[in-house]
């Protein structure tokens, strides 16, 4: 089956259209909210910022940082999912398979339970540490055995570590039920209340990992054709796999550190990107980044209005979008195996 955009000029046009949709979504994220602010006021806050204007303060200190966080987190999770699905050759793979979400949340709950932590900036780095520890553990477990790291083993290791850290988290919450409210948004995933100070410390890691993903895309194409073929073409498959795994850890781990456990972006978006441009990861990666940012920006807008005046965690909204898609993929994979 040919991709929807199967010619290079069409892909370029599609990417431009996607970027324009992203700009519209970004602007909408700044304009729409509980406090009604017109587009002209938004522009005015950039060209002639007035510290005495309540609208200008809201735009510059709350909505703009929130839109930036949604952009980078959505793009990173989508690219991480695309690389993970290529690395594991599993259409159901997503960043949560590495146990990143569960590891980050567990470390946050652990810190809130036993350490005098009251700074969100500190919690960000604790979450990043938890994500890194979980991912490293999954990698080591998946590498055990004569055949080394394999797609099936790393998926099983990820599922086991996710279940383990989730159990630890639930155990800590049972011991300290009063601390549940402190970690609720981390458990469900949210960008509400985050500001630029949370994003900027991990932004360099996000950017380096995104560039690395683009540089790896051509190698991922070769690896996707099969390990034997890749080795026959002279590719050092172990190096490529390790580089992909490290990139996935940084992309997904930094995103979880900033916004908590946001699921399904890394599952859904890579499939949409491949539907549009095929299996060429030189195009899948940039399309995934743009589409992931669009999805999370619009999910954040929806989170503000679905139960207004209260606000849903953005992870709940992505769950509403992604859960049916996950069930569809699972049923499709099951039927495919049954017919083979």
Coordinates of N, CA, C and O in Angstrom, one line a residue, residues 100 103-104 107 122-136 165 249 253-254 257:
X100 N 9.9 4.2 31.2 CA 10.3 5.5 31.5 C 9.3 6.2 32.4 O 9.6 6.9 33.4
X103 N 9.1 4.7 35.9 CA 10.4 5.0 36.7 C 10.4 6.4 37.2 O 10.7 6.7 38.4
X104 N 10.0 7.3 36.3 CA 10.0 8.7 36.7 C 9.0 9.0 37.8 O 9.3 9.7 38.8
X107 N 10.2 7.6 41.2 CA 11.2 8.4 41.9 C 10.6 9.7 42.5 O 11.1 10.2 43.5
X122 N 13.5 20.8 41.3 CA 14.2 19.7 41.8 C 13.5 18.4 41.4 O 14.1 17.4 41.1
X123 N 12.1 18.4 41.5 CA 11.4 17.2 41.1 C 11.6 16.9 39.6 O 11.6 15.7 39.2
X124 N 11.8 17.9 38.8 CA 12.1 17.6 37.4 C 13.3 16.7 37.2 O 13.3 15.7 36.5
X125 N 14.4 17.1 38.0 CA 15.6 16.3 37.8 C 15.5 14.9 38.5 O 16.1 13.9 38.1
X126 N 14.7 14.8 39.5 CA 14.4 13.5 40.1 C 13.7 12.6 39.2 O 14.0 11.4 39.0
X127 N 12.7 13.2 38.5 CA 12.0 12.5 37.4 C 12.9 12.0 36.3 O 12.8 10.9 35.8
X128 N 13.8 12.9 35.9 CA 14.7 12.6 34.9 C 15.6 11.4 35.3 O 15.9 10.5 34.5
X129 N 16.1 11.4 36.5 CA 16.9 10.3 37.1 C 16.1 9.0 37.1 O 16.7 8.0 36.7
X130 N 14.9 9.1 37.5 CA 14.1 7.9 37.5 C 13.9 7.3 36.2 O 13.9 6.1 36.0
X131 N 13.6 8.2 35.2 CA 13.5 7.7 33.8 C 14.7 7.0 33.3 O 14.7 6.0 32.6
X132 N 15.9 7.6 33.6 CA 17.2 7.1 33.1 C 17.5 5.7 33.8 O 17.9 4.8 33.1
X133 N 17.2 5.6 35.1 CA 17.4 4.4 35.8 C 16.5 3.3 35.3 O 17.0 2.1 35.0
X134 N 15.3 3.6 35.0 CA 14.3 2.6 34.5 C 14.8 2.1 33.1 O 14.8 0.9 32.8
X135 N 15.2 3.1 32.2 CA 15.6 2.7 30.9 C 16.8 1.9 30.9 O 17.0 0.9 30.1
X136 N 17.8 2.3 31.7 CA 19.0 1.5 31.8 C 18.8 0.1 32.3 O 19.4 -0.9 31.8
X165 N 7.8 -0.9 38.9 CA 7.8 0.5 39.4 C 6.4 1.0 39.7 O 6.2 1.7 40.7
X249 N 15.8 7.3 25.3 CA 15.8 7.6 26.7 C 15.8 9.1 27.0 O 15.1 9.6 27.8
X253 N 12.6 10.5 28.4 CA 12.9 10.8 29.8 C 12.8 12.3 30.1 O 12.2 12.7 31.1
X254 N 13.3 13.1 29.2 CA 13.2 14.6 29.5 C 11.8 15.0 29.4 O 11.4 16.0 30.1
X257 N 10.1 14.1 32.6 CA 10.6 14.9 33.6 C 9.9 16.3 33.7 O 9.7 16.8 34.7

